[in-house]
Coordinates of C-alpha atoms in Angstrom, one line a residue:
Chain A
M863 CA -33.0 -3.8 4.8
A864 CA -32.3 -7.1 6.0
D865 CA -31.2 -7.5 9.8
T866 CA -28.8 -10.2 9.1
G867 CA -25.4 -10.5 7.9
L868 CA -22.9 -7.9 7.2
Q869 CA -23.9 -5.1 4.8
I870 CA -21.6 -2.5 3.3
S871 CA -23.6 0.3 1.6
N872 CA -22.3 3.1 -0.6
V873 CA -19.0 3.4 1.0
D874 CA -16.7 6.1 -0.3
H875 CA -13.1 6.9 1.2
S876 CA -10.3 9.2 0.3
Y877 CA -6.8 9.2 1.7
E878 CA -5.8 13.0 1.5
D879 CA -7.0 14.0 -2.0
K880 CA -7.1 10.5 -3.7
Q881 CA -10.2 8.6 -3.5
V882 CA -9.7 5.0 -2.8
L883 CA -13.3 3.6 -2.5
H884 CA -16.0 4.6 -4.8
N885 CA -19.5 3.6 -3.8
V886 CA -18.7 0.1 -2.4
N887 CA -21.7 -2.1 -1.9
F888 CA -21.9 -5.8 -1.0
D889 CA -23.4 -7.9 1.6
V890 CA -22.0 -11.0 3.5
P891 CA -24.8 -13.4 4.4
D892 CA -24.6 -14.8 8.0
G893 CA -22.2 -17.7 8.4
K894 CA -20.7 -17.2 4.9
V895 CA -17.1 -16.5 3.6
V896 CA -16.8 -13.9 1.3
A897 CA -13.5 -12.9 -0.5
L898 CA -12.5 -9.5 -1.5
L899 CA -10.3 -10.1 -4.5
G900 CA -8.3 -7.6 -6.5
P901 CA -4.9 -6.3 -7.7
S902 CA -2.9 -4.5 -5.0
G903 CA -4.0 -1.1 -4.4
C904 CA -7.7 -1.7 -5.4
G905 CA -9.0 -0.7 -2.0
K906 CA -9.8 -4.1 -0.7
S907 CA -7.8 -3.8 2.5
T908 CA -9.2 -0.2 3.0
I909 CA -12.7 -1.6 3.0
L910 CA -11.7 -4.4 5.6
R911 CA -10.1 -1.7 7.8
A912 CA -13.3 0.2 7.6
I913 CA -15.4 -2.7 8.6
A914 CA -12.9 -3.2 11.4
G915 CA -13.2 0.5 12.4
L916 CA -9.5 1.2 11.9
I917 CA -10.4 4.0 9.6
T918 CA -13.7 5.9 9.4
P919 CA -15.0 6.1 5.7
D920 CA -16.0 9.5 4.4
R921 CA -19.6 8.3 3.4
G922 CA -21.7 5.2 3.6
R923 CA -22.9 2.6 6.1
I924 CA -21.6 -0.5 7.4
S925 CA -23.8 -2.7 9.5
L926 CA -23.8 -6.0 11.2
Q927 CA -27.0 -7.8 11.9
G928 CA -28.8 -4.7 11.5
R929 CA -26.7 -2.7 13.9
D930 CA -25.0 0.3 12.2
L931 CA -21.3 0.0 12.9
T932 CA -20.3 3.3 11.5
K933 CA -20.1 5.2 14.8
V934 CA -19.1 2.4 16.9
Q935 CA -15.4 2.5 18.2
V936 CA -13.0 -0.1 17.2
R937 CA -12.9 -1.9 20.6
N938 CA -16.7 -2.1 20.8
R939 CA -17.3 -3.6 17.5
K940 CA -16.8 -7.2 18.8
L941 CA -15.1 -8.3 15.5
G942 CA -12.2 -10.7 15.1
M943 CA -9.3 -9.7 12.9
V944 CA -6.5 -11.7 11.4
F945 CA -3.7 -9.5 10.2
Q946 CA -1.3 -10.3 7.2
N947 CA 1.7 -10.7 9.3
F948 CA -0.4 -11.9 12.1
A949 CA 0.5 -9.1 14.6
L950 CA 0.9 -11.4 17.4
F951 CA 2.2 -10.2 20.9
S952 CA 5.6 -11.6 20.8
H953 CA 6.2 -11.1 24.4
M954 CA 3.2 -13.3 25.4
T955 CA 2.9 -16.9 25.2
V956 CA 0.5 -18.6 22.7
A957 CA -2.0 -19.1 25.5
E958 CA -1.8 -15.5 26.7
N959 CA -2.3 -14.3 23.1
V960 CA -5.4 -16.2 22.7
A961 CA -6.6 -14.9 26.1
Y962 CA -5.9 -11.3 25.2
G963 CA -9.5 -10.4 24.2
L964 CA -10.9 -12.4 27.2
A965 CA -9.6 -10.1 30.0
H966 CA -13.2 -9.3 31.1
L967 CA -14.0 -13.0 31.8
P968 CA -13.2 -14.8 35.2
R969 CA -10.1 -16.7 35.2
Q970 CA -11.5 -20.2 35.1
E971 CA -13.9 -19.4 32.1
R972 CA -11.0 -17.7 30.3
R973 CA -8.8 -20.8 30.7
E974 CA -11.5 -23.2 29.4
R975 CA -12.1 -20.8 26.4
V976 CA -8.3 -20.6 25.6
S977 CA -7.9 -24.5 25.8
R978 CA -11.0 -25.0 23.7
L979 CA -9.5 -22.7 20.9
L980 CA -6.1 -24.1 20.9
E981 CA -7.7 -27.4 20.5
L982 CA -9.7 -26.0 17.6
V983 CA -6.4 -24.8 15.9
R984 CA -4.5 -27.8 17.0
L985 CA -1.9 -26.0 19.0
T986 CA -2.7 -27.3 22.5
A987 CA 0.9 -28.6 22.8
F988 CA 2.4 -25.1 22.1
A989 CA 0.4 -23.2 24.6
N990 CA 3.4 -22.0 26.7
R991 CA 5.6 -21.2 23.5
F992 CA 6.4 -17.7 22.4
P993 CA 5.3 -16.7 18.9
P994 CA 8.7 -16.1 17.5
S995 CA 9.6 -19.7 18.0
L996 CA 6.7 -20.9 15.9
S997 CA 6.5 -21.7 12.2
G998 CA 4.6 -19.3 9.8
G999 CA 1.7 -21.8 9.7
Q1000 CA 1.4 -22.1 13.5
Q1001 CA 1.5 -18.4 14.0
Q1002 CA -1.3 -18.0 11.6
R1003 CA -3.3 -20.5 13.6
V1004 CA -2.6 -18.5 16.8
A1005 CA -3.9 -15.5 15.2
V1006 CA -6.9 -17.2 14.0
A1007 CA -7.6 -18.6 17.5
R1008 CA -6.9 -15.2 19.1
A1009 CA -9.5 -13.5 16.7
L1010 CA -12.1 -16.3 17.3
A1011 CA -11.7 -16.2 21.1
T1012 CA -13.8 -13.3 21.9
D1013 CA -16.7 -15.0 20.0
P1014 CA -16.9 -12.3 17.4
S1015 CA -20.0 -11.5 15.2
A1016 CA -17.6 -11.5 12.1
L1017 CA -14.3 -12.6 11.2
L1018 CA -11.9 -10.1 9.1
M1019 CA -8.8 -11.6 7.5
D1020 CA -6.4 -9.4 5.6
E1021 CA -4.2 -11.7 3.4
P1022 CA -4.2 -14.3 6.0
F1023 CA -2.0 -16.8 3.9
G1024 CA 0.0 -13.9 2.3
A1025 CA 3.1 -14.6 4.8
L1026 CA 3.2 -18.2 4.1
D1027 CA 5.0 -20.2 1.6
R1028 CA 3.0 -21.9 -1.3
A1029 CA 3.1 -25.4 0.0
L1030 CA 1.7 -24.6 3.4
R1031 CA -1.2 -22.4 1.9
S1032 CA -3.5 -24.9 0.4
E1033 CA -3.1 -27.1 3.5
L1034 CA -4.0 -24.1 5.8
Q1035 CA -6.9 -23.1 3.4
A1036 CA -8.4 -26.4 3.9
E1037 CA -7.9 -26.1 7.6
L1038 CA -9.6 -22.8 7.6
V1039 CA -12.5 -24.2 5.6
R1040 CA -12.9 -27.2 8.1
M1041 CA -12.9 -24.6 11.0
Q1042 CA -15.2 -22.3 9.3
D1043 CA -17.6 -25.3 8.9
D1044 CA -17.3 -26.0 12.7
V1045 CA -17.7 -22.5 13.8
G1046 CA -19.8 -21.1 11.0
I1047 CA -18.7 -17.5 11.4
T1048 CA -19.4 -14.7 8.9
T1049 CA -16.0 -14.0 7.4
V1050 CA -14.6 -11.3 5.1
M1051 CA -11.2 -12.2 3.7
V1052 CA -8.9 -9.9 1.5
T1053 CA -6.7 -11.6 -0.9
H1054 CA -4.9 -10.8 -4.4
D1055 CA -4.8 -14.5 -5.0
Q1056 CA -7.8 -15.9 -7.0
E1057 CA -7.0 -19.5 -6.2
E1058 CA -7.0 -18.8 -2.6
A1059 CA -10.3 -16.9 -2.9
Q1060 CA -11.9 -19.7 -4.7
A1061 CA -10.6 -22.3 -2.4
V1062 CA -11.9 -20.5 0.8
A1063 CA -14.7 -18.4 -0.1
G1064 CA -18.3 -19.1 -1.5
Q1065 CA -18.7 -15.7 -2.8
L1066 CA -16.3 -13.4 -4.4
V1067 CA -16.2 -9.6 -4.5
V1068 CA -13.8 -8.5 -7.4
M1069 CA -12.5 -5.1 -7.0
N1070 CA -10.6 -2.6 -9.2
E1071 CA -9.5 0.8 -8.6
G1072 CA -11.6 1.3 -5.5
R1073 CA -14.8 0.0 -7.2
V1074 CA -16.7 -3.2 -7.0
E1075 CA -16.6 -4.8 -10.5
Q1076 CA -18.6 -7.9 -9.7
V1077 CA -20.2 -10.0 -6.7
G1078 CA -20.9 -13.6 -7.3
S1079 CA -19.9 -17.2 -6.8
P1080 CA -16.6 -18.4 -8.3
E1081 CA -18.4 -20.0 -11.1
E1082 CA -20.6 -17.1 -12.1
I1083 CA -17.7 -14.9 -12.2
Y1084 CA -15.5 -17.3 -14.2
D1085 CA -18.4 -18.0 -16.8
H1086 CA -20.1 -14.7 -16.7
P1087 CA -17.6 -11.9 -16.0
A1088 CA -19.3 -8.5 -15.8
S1089 CA -16.3 -6.5 -17.2
L1090 CA -13.3 -6.9 -19.1
F1091 CA -11.3 -6.4 -16.0
V1092 CA -12.9 -9.3 -14.2
N1093 CA -12.7 -11.6 -17.2
G1094 CA -8.9 -10.9 -17.2
F1095 CA -8.3 -11.0 -13.6
I1096 CA -10.0 -14.3 -12.9
G1097 CA -8.4 -16.8 -15.2
H1098 CA -6.7 -15.9 -18.5
A1099 CA -8.6 -14.2 -21.3
N1100 CA -7.2 -13.5 -24.7
Q1101 CA -8.5 -10.3 -26.1
Q1102 CA -9.1 -9.2 -29.6
H1103 CA -10.5 -5.9 -31.0
A1104 CA -13.5 -6.4 -33.2
T1105 CA -16.5 -4.6 -34.9
V1106 CA -20.1 -5.5 -34.7
T1107 CA -21.3 -6.3 -38.2
G1108 CA -24.7 -7.5 -37.5
A1109 CA -27.0 -9.3 -35.0
G1110 CA -24.5 -11.7 -33.5
R1111 CA -21.8 -11.3 -36.0
L1112 CA -18.3 -9.8 -35.5
R1113 CA -15.4 -9.0 -37.7
T1114 CA -12.0 -9.0 -35.7
A1115 CA -9.3 -6.5 -36.4
D1116 CA -7.5 -9.0 -38.5
G1117 CA -10.4 -9.7 -40.6
S1118 CA -11.8 -13.0 -39.4
E1119 CA -15.6 -13.3 -39.2
I1120 CA -17.1 -14.6 -36.0
A1121 CA -20.7 -15.8 -35.8
M1122 CA -21.9 -15.7 -32.3
N1123 CA -24.7 -18.2 -31.2
R1124 CA -26.5 -15.3 -29.7
T1125 CA -27.6 -11.8 -30.5
L1126 CA -25.5 -9.0 -28.9
N1127 CA -26.7 -5.9 -27.4
Y1128 CA -24.5 -3.7 -29.7
L1129 CA -25.3 -1.6 -32.6
P1130 CA -23.8 -2.6 -35.8
G1131 CA -20.5 -0.8 -36.3
A1132 CA -19.7 -0.6 -32.6
E1133 CA -16.2 -1.2 -31.5
V1134 CA -15.9 -4.2 -29.1
I1135 CA -13.4 -6.3 -27.4
V1136 CA -14.0 -10.2 -27.8
T1137 CA -12.3 -12.4 -25.2
S1138 CA -11.8 -16.1 -25.2
R1139 CA -10.4 -18.5 -22.5
P1140 CA -7.5 -20.7 -23.4
E1141 CA -9.4 -23.8 -22.8
D1142 CA -12.3 -22.7 -25.1
L1143 CA -10.0 -22.7 -28.2
S1144 CA -9.2 -25.7 -30.3
L1145 CA -6.3 -26.1 -32.6
S1146 CA -6.3 -26.7 -36.2
L1147 CA -3.5 -26.8 -38.9
T1148 CA -5.8 -26.0 -41.6
E1149 CA -7.9 -22.9 -42.3
Q1150 CA -11.4 -23.3 -40.7
P1151 CA -14.4 -20.9 -41.1
G1152 CA -14.8 -18.6 -38.0
A1153 CA -11.4 -19.6 -36.8
I1154 CA -8.7 -17.2 -35.5
A1155 CA -5.6 -17.1 -37.6
A1156 CA -2.4 -17.1 -35.7
R1157 CA 1.4 -18.0 -35.8
F1158 CA 2.5 -20.8 -33.5
D1159 CA 5.3 -19.7 -30.8
R1160 CA 5.6 -22.4 -28.4
A1161 CA 3.7 -25.2 -26.5
V1162 CA 4.3 -26.4 -22.8
V1163 CA 3.0 -29.7 -21.6
M1164 CA 0.8 -29.3 -18.6
G1165 CA -0.1 -32.9 -17.7
R1166 CA -2.9 -34.0 -20.2
F1167 CA -2.9 -30.6 -21.7
L1168 CA -0.6 -28.5 -24.0
T1169 CA -0.7 -24.7 -23.4
I1170 CA 0.0 -23.1 -26.6
D1171 CA 1.5 -19.5 -26.9
A1172 CA 0.7 -18.1 -30.3
K1173 CA 0.7 -14.6 -31.9
L1174 CA -2.1 -13.0 -33.9
P1175 CA -1.1 -11.2 -37.3
D1176 CA -1.0 -7.9 -35.3
G1177 CA 1.4 -9.2 -32.9
T1178 CA -0.9 -9.8 -29.9
A1179 CA -0.2 -12.9 -27.8
I1180 CA -2.8 -15.5 -27.6
K1181 CA -3.0 -18.5 -25.4
A1182 CA -4.8 -21.9 -26.0
Q1183 CA -5.1 -24.9 -23.8
V1184 CA -5.9 -28.3 -25.8
L1185 CA -5.9 -31.8 -25.0
R1186 CA -2.4 -33.2 -25.7
D1187 CA -3.1 -36.7 -27.0
G1188 CA -3.3 -37.3 -30.7
G1189 CA -3.4 -33.4 -31.5
P1190 CA -1.2 -31.9 -34.2
R1191 CA 2.2 -30.5 -33.0
P1192 CA 3.0 -27.5 -35.1
G1193 CA 6.5 -26.0 -35.2
K1194 CA 7.6 -22.5 -34.4
G1195 CA 6.4 -19.9 -36.8
D1196 CA 3.8 -22.3 -38.4
A1197 CA 0.3 -20.9 -39.4
I1198 CA -2.3 -22.3 -37.0
W1199 CA -6.0 -21.6 -36.6
L1200 CA -7.7 -21.5 -33.3
I1201 CA -11.4 -22.5 -33.3
P1202 CA -13.3 -20.6 -30.6
D1203 CA -16.3 -22.1 -28.8
T1204 CA -18.5 -19.3 -29.8
S1205 CA -21.1 -19.8 -27.0
R1206 CA -18.2 -19.2 -24.4
L1207 CA -16.9 -15.9 -26.0
H1208 CA -17.4 -12.7 -24.2
V1209 CA -17.9 -9.3 -25.8
F1210 CA -17.2 -6.2 -23.8
P1211 CA -17.3 -2.5 -25.3
G1212 CA -14.3 -1.4 -26.9
N1213 CA -12.2 1.5 -25.7
N1214 CA -13.8 5.0 -25.4
Q1215 CA -17.1 3.7 -25.6
I1216 CA -20.0 3.7 -23.2
N1217 CA -22.2 0.6 -23.3
Chain B
M721 CA 47.2 -18.5 12.3
I722 CA 45.6 -15.3 11.3
R723 CA 42.4 -16.1 9.3
K724 CA 41.6 -14.1 6.3
E725 CA 38.1 -13.1 7.4
T726 CA 39.3 -11.7 10.6
L727 CA 42.3 -9.8 9.2
L728 CA 40.4 -6.5 9.0
S729 CA 39.5 -6.5 12.6
W730 CA 43.2 -6.9 13.8
P731 CA 43.9 -3.1 13.7
M732 CA 41.1 -2.3 16.0
I733 CA 41.9 -5.2 18.3
A734 CA 45.5 -4.0 18.5
F735 CA 44.3 -0.6 19.3
M736 CA 42.0 -1.8 21.9
V737 CA 44.7 -3.9 23.6
L738 CA 47.2 -1.1 23.5
F739 CA 45.2 1.9 24.6
F740 CA 42.3 0.2 26.6
I741 CA 42.9 -3.3 27.9
S742 CA 46.6 -2.8 28.9
P743 CA 46.1 0.4 30.8
L744 CA 43.0 -1.3 32.6
L745 CA 45.3 -4.3 33.5
L746 CA 47.9 -1.9 34.6
L747 CA 45.2 -0.1 36.7
A748 CA 44.2 -3.3 38.2
G749 CA 47.9 -4.2 38.9
I750 CA 48.5 -0.8 40.7
S751 CA 45.3 -1.3 42.7
L752 CA 47.0 -4.4 44.3
R753 CA 50.3 -2.6 45.4
G754 CA 50.1 -1.7 49.1
A755 CA 51.3 1.5 50.8
D756 CA 54.3 -0.4 52.2
G757 CA 55.2 -1.8 48.7
S758 CA 53.6 -5.2 49.5
W759 CA 51.1 -6.9 47.2
G760 CA 47.4 -7.9 48.0
L761 CA 44.0 -6.7 48.4
G762 CA 44.7 -4.3 51.2
N763 CA 43.6 -1.2 49.3
F764 CA 40.1 -2.8 48.7
A765 CA 39.9 -3.9 52.3
A766 CA 40.8 -0.3 53.6
F767 CA 38.2 1.2 51.3
L768 CA 35.4 -1.1 52.1
S769 CA 36.0 -0.9 55.9
D770 CA 35.9 2.9 55.9
P771 CA 32.1 3.8 56.6
F772 CA 32.6 7.2 54.8
A773 CA 34.2 5.5 51.8
R774 CA 31.3 3.0 51.8
G775 CA 28.7 5.7 52.0
V776 CA 30.4 7.3 48.9
L777 CA 30.1 4.2 47.0
T778 CA 26.4 3.5 47.9
G779 CA 25.7 7.2 47.5
T780 CA 27.1 7.1 43.9
L781 CA 25.2 4.1 43.0
A782 CA 21.9 5.5 44.6
L783 CA 22.5 8.7 42.5
G784 CA 22.6 6.7 39.3
A785 CA 19.4 4.9 40.3
K786 CA 17.7 8.1 41.1
V787 CA 18.7 9.8 38.0
T788 CA 17.8 6.8 35.9
C789 CA 14.4 6.8 37.6
F790 CA 13.6 10.5 37.2
V791 CA 15.0 10.4 33.6
S792 CA 12.5 7.5 32.6
L793 CA 9.6 9.6 34.3
A794 CA 10.6 12.6 32.3
A795 CA 11.1 10.6 29.1
L796 CA 7.4 9.0 29.4
P797 CA 5.3 12.0 28.5
L798 CA 7.9 12.8 25.6
V799 CA 7.8 9.2 24.2
M800 CA 4.1 9.4 24.2
L801 CA 4.1 12.7 22.5
Y802 CA 6.6 11.4 19.9
W803 CA 4.5 8.3 19.3
H804 CA 1.3 10.3 18.5
A805 CA 3.2 13.2 16.6
G806 CA 3.2 13.5 12.9
K807 CA 6.1 13.5 10.9
R808 CA 7.0 17.2 11.3
L809 CA 6.5 17.3 15.0
R810 CA 8.6 14.1 15.4
G811 CA 11.3 15.9 13.6
L812 CA 11.1 18.8 15.9
I813 CA 11.2 16.7 19.1
L814 CA 14.2 15.0 17.7
I815 CA 15.9 18.2 17.1
C816 CA 15.1 19.5 20.5
T817 CA 16.4 16.3 22.0
L818 CA 19.8 16.4 20.0
L819 CA 20.3 20.2 20.4
P820 CA 21.6 19.9 24.1
M821 CA 23.9 17.2 23.1
L822 CA 25.7 19.6 20.8
T823 CA 26.8 21.7 23.8
A824 CA 29.7 20.5 26.0
N825 CA 28.7 18.8 29.2
V826 CA 30.7 21.7 31.1
V827 CA 28.6 24.4 29.3
R828 CA 25.2 22.6 30.2
T829 CA 26.5 22.3 33.8
F830 CA 27.2 25.9 34.2
A831 CA 24.0 26.7 32.6
W832 CA 22.3 24.8 35.4
V833 CA 24.4 26.7 38.0
V834 CA 22.8 29.9 36.8
L835 CA 19.1 28.2 36.8
L836 CA 19.5 26.6 40.2
G837 CA 21.2 29.6 41.9
R838 CA 19.6 32.0 44.6
N839 CA 18.9 34.5 41.9
G840 CA 18.0 32.0 39.2
P841 CA 14.6 31.6 37.6
I842 CA 13.5 28.6 39.8
S843 CA 13.9 30.4 43.0
Q844 CA 12.7 33.7 41.6
T845 CA 9.6 32.2 40.3
L846 CA 8.7 30.3 43.4
L847 CA 9.2 33.5 45.4
G848 CA 7.1 35.5 42.8
L849 CA 4.3 32.9 43.4
G850 CA 4.5 33.2 47.2
L851 CA 5.5 29.6 47.5
T852 CA 8.5 30.3 49.4
E853 CA 9.4 33.2 51.8
R854 CA 13.0 33.7 50.8
P855 CA 15.2 32.9 47.8
F856 CA 16.8 29.6 48.0
S857 CA 19.6 27.9 46.1
L858 CA 19.3 24.3 44.8
L859 CA 23.1 24.3 44.2
F860 CA 25.1 22.0 46.5
S861 CA 22.2 19.8 47.0
E862 CA 21.3 16.3 45.7
T863 CA 17.9 17.7 44.4
G864 CA 19.6 20.3 42.4
L865 CA 22.2 17.7 41.0
I866 CA 19.5 15.2 40.1
I867 CA 17.5 18.0 38.3
A868 CA 20.7 18.9 36.2
L869 CA 21.7 15.3 35.7
V870 CA 18.1 14.3 34.5
Q871 CA 18.2 17.2 31.9
I872 CA 21.7 16.2 30.6
E873 CA 21.3 12.6 30.5
L874 CA 17.6 12.5 29.1
P875 CA 18.8 12.3 25.3
L876 CA 20.6 9.1 26.2
L877 CA 17.4 7.3 26.9
L878 CA 15.1 9.2 24.4
L879 CA 17.3 8.6 21.4
P880 CA 17.3 4.8 21.3
V881 CA 13.6 4.8 22.2
F882 CA 12.7 7.3 19.3
A883 CA 14.7 4.9 17.0
V884 CA 12.6 2.0 17.9
L885 CA 9.3 3.9 17.7
N886 CA 10.3 5.0 14.1
R887 CA 10.0 1.4 13.0
A888 CA 7.4 0.1 15.5
D889 CA 4.8 -2.2 14.3
R890 CA 1.5 -0.5 14.5
K891 CA -0.4 -3.5 13.3
T892 CA 0.1 -5.1 16.8
L893 CA -1.6 -2.1 18.3
E894 CA -4.5 -2.4 16.0
A895 CA -4.9 -6.1 16.8
A896 CA -5.2 -5.1 20.5
E897 CA -7.8 -2.5 19.7
V898 CA -9.8 -4.9 17.6
L899 CA -9.6 -7.5 20.6
G900 CA -11.2 -4.8 22.7
A901 CA -8.3 -3.3 24.6
G902 CA -8.6 0.3 25.8
R903 CA -6.0 2.9 24.7
W904 CA -3.6 2.4 27.6
R905 CA -3.7 -1.4 27.5
A906 CA -3.4 -1.6 23.9
W907 CA -0.4 0.8 24.0
F908 CA 1.3 -1.1 26.8
S909 CA 0.8 -4.4 25.4
A910 CA 1.6 -3.8 21.8
I911 CA 4.0 -0.8 21.8
F912 CA 5.7 -0.9 25.1
P913 CA 7.2 -4.4 24.7
Q914 CA 8.8 -3.4 21.5
I915 CA 10.6 -0.4 23.2
I916 CA 11.8 -2.2 26.4
P917 CA 15.1 -3.3 24.8
A918 CA 15.7 0.4 23.9
V919 CA 14.7 1.3 27.4
L920 CA 17.1 -1.0 29.0
A921 CA 19.9 0.0 26.7
G922 CA 19.1 3.8 27.5
W923 CA 19.0 2.9 31.3
V924 CA 22.6 1.4 31.1
L925 CA 23.8 4.6 29.1
V926 CA 22.0 7.0 31.8
F927 CA 23.3 5.0 34.8
A928 CA 26.8 4.8 33.5
S929 CA 26.9 8.5 32.6
A930 CA 25.3 9.7 35.8
T931 CA 27.4 7.8 38.1
T932 CA 30.6 8.9 36.3
S933 CA 29.8 12.6 35.5
Y934 CA 32.7 14.2 37.4
V935 CA 32.2 17.7 36.2
T936 CA 28.5 17.9 36.9
Q937 CA 28.9 16.1 40.2
S938 CA 31.7 18.4 41.4
V939 CA 30.4 21.7 40.1
I940 CA 26.7 21.4 41.2
G941 CA 27.3 18.9 44.1
G942 CA 30.0 21.0 45.4
A943 CA 32.5 19.9 48.1
R944 CA 29.9 18.8 50.5
L945 CA 28.5 16.0 48.2
I946 CA 31.1 13.7 47.4
Y947 CA 30.7 10.7 44.7
L948 CA 33.4 8.2 43.7
P949 CA 34.7 10.2 40.8
Q950 CA 35.6 13.0 43.1
F951 CA 36.8 10.6 45.7
V952 CA 39.2 9.0 43.1
Y953 CA 40.4 12.6 41.9
R954 CA 41.1 13.4 45.6
E955 CA 43.2 10.3 46.0
V956 CA 45.1 10.9 42.6
G957 CA 45.4 14.7 42.5
V958 CA 45.5 15.6 46.5
L959 CA 46.6 12.7 48.4
F960 CA 48.9 11.0 45.6
Q961 CA 47.6 7.5 46.7
W962 CA 47.5 6.1 43.4
P963 CA 47.0 2.5 44.3
M964 CA 44.2 3.5 46.5
A965 CA 42.8 5.5 43.5
A966 CA 43.2 2.6 41.2
A967 CA 41.4 0.3 43.7
I968 CA 38.4 2.6 43.9
S969 CA 38.2 3.0 40.1
I970 CA 38.1 -0.7 39.8
L971 CA 35.3 -0.9 42.5
L972 CA 33.3 1.7 40.5
L973 CA 33.9 -0.1 37.3
A974 CA 32.8 -3.4 38.9
S975 CA 29.8 -2.1 40.6
T976 CA 28.4 -0.3 37.5
G977 CA 29.4 -3.0 35.4
V978 CA 27.4 -5.5 37.5
I979 CA 24.4 -3.3 37.1
M980 CA 24.9 -2.9 33.4
L981 CA 25.4 -6.8 33.0
G982 CA 22.1 -7.3 34.9
L983 CA 20.2 -4.9 32.6
T984 CA 21.7 -6.6 29.5
M985 CA 20.7 -9.9 30.7
L986 CA 17.3 -8.7 31.4
A987 CA 17.1 -7.5 27.7
R988 CA 17.7 -11.2 26.6
H989 CA 14.8 -12.6 28.4
E990 CA 12.6 -14.9 26.4
R991 CA 9.7 -12.7 26.3
L992 CA 11.7 -9.9 24.7
Q993 CA 13.2 -12.1 21.9
G994 CA 10.8 -11.0 19.2
H995 CA 11.6 -7.4 19.7
A996 CA 15.5 -7.6 19.8

């Protein structure tokens, strides 16, 4: 086992009778940012609290640079944490908040450290203000400065942008990336927002129902989702039930034949779900071999693109995104055909079936 | 013109003016009436120049301060227990706090007469343990009065603090712990500031209630320990010096009022703004 980075191995946890973490495993390399991504209640915050020591997991090991943290008390873990609503001490000034974790240092050193950190988060002018008088974005930066002040071995962030309005988020995400480049601290961030995760983190850990579904870079996860859940959670995925008819051949529930450009690891006759990204479908007003027949519902202009909502014969919604210029514009209820880029289709086991 | 939005408050304002503000003004007016029928501040001058009367005034304020202080000391462990308690224990503590308040002040005072007396459990226990040679009575002593008042006024401090603890932000406490603070430092920097406004409100209630609790003061303090309420009663009911009684009442109101105002101002301090 490597002696660097943060390692989460085989962590299980239950609240009362309900198991909220199932055998969670992932590593955070030294100096990298990893985002724990998943819908609310998927256990991502629980894992963060376990790393911080705010809860003790039932089983498993959490180690940082080779040191087992499981038995170390919260205050001795030397971690920095940014809470969702920042949890600032509102009776202390910004400078006092930042200095909170530095009580053990001599006064002079403490003062220098605080001013350096306020400079880092660009809040020097606000040193003597009280947190309630600051804007949400400024409070968030105070929280980051306070967490970084103790020179922690890792930074944990629980929905750090969750309490901010949308316009401010991307600005602060860029700010965080800049700061992370300066400081180079191992960071674990919890978020339910995939754009945020992709903007800040180099590696994503996608979680669902207490399990890690996939670990990888944003590209890997988007292009090669490991499960139907990941496929649908990161970006949009159109789903169709289908049956495998031969090596690399599928027949969808409504009867269209799809010839994949690769062989599939499924036995003929296996029930599968085939998914497509909206941008991997192209639009045609005439029947094409291998195209998905659908009824046009409506189209929304998104800059250069047209986002098409259509319905399959069985009523399932399907989305496509095509280039706007010169393309056909069907009317509501018209028959359309959507031609998939078969190299980018994903196939997952159908219901009630073990791969 | 009567504005539509304020219309609903007029009955309450009329009630307050009729039954609170005008009697108070009347009281202030009476206090300015001299014994010889002249008008002026003679009653106040007479009261404040009398060393005994001055002693009663400072004694009353000191009683309020002592009771407030001991109530705070008694409340601290209960507040700590309440904070760490689970849902069920919190309910139990709350019921135990509220229960005495369902009994009249007079009844609680007489219960303390029994407890503090020569044959009461306090005296008997200390005697049995050999800590004292003969039975003693805490009745008619300030110690006994303070013990009784602390028990009687304790809920006034506890209830507002419990209310705040119920919705206290635990995240700040966790933040303090992650930053390396020990248990006590974390509690005092994360939870204590949140309850300060409630503590100040509780102090105002306890102080006002302790300085004016005529029944407890006279029953347990007896005739030797005189506080302002009894002093006022003596002027009204025994000496029939109504203008003097009015002047003393105004002084009591003003002195407790100043202390309450000070505490309220303290609660508006910039450092407490986030917790208000």
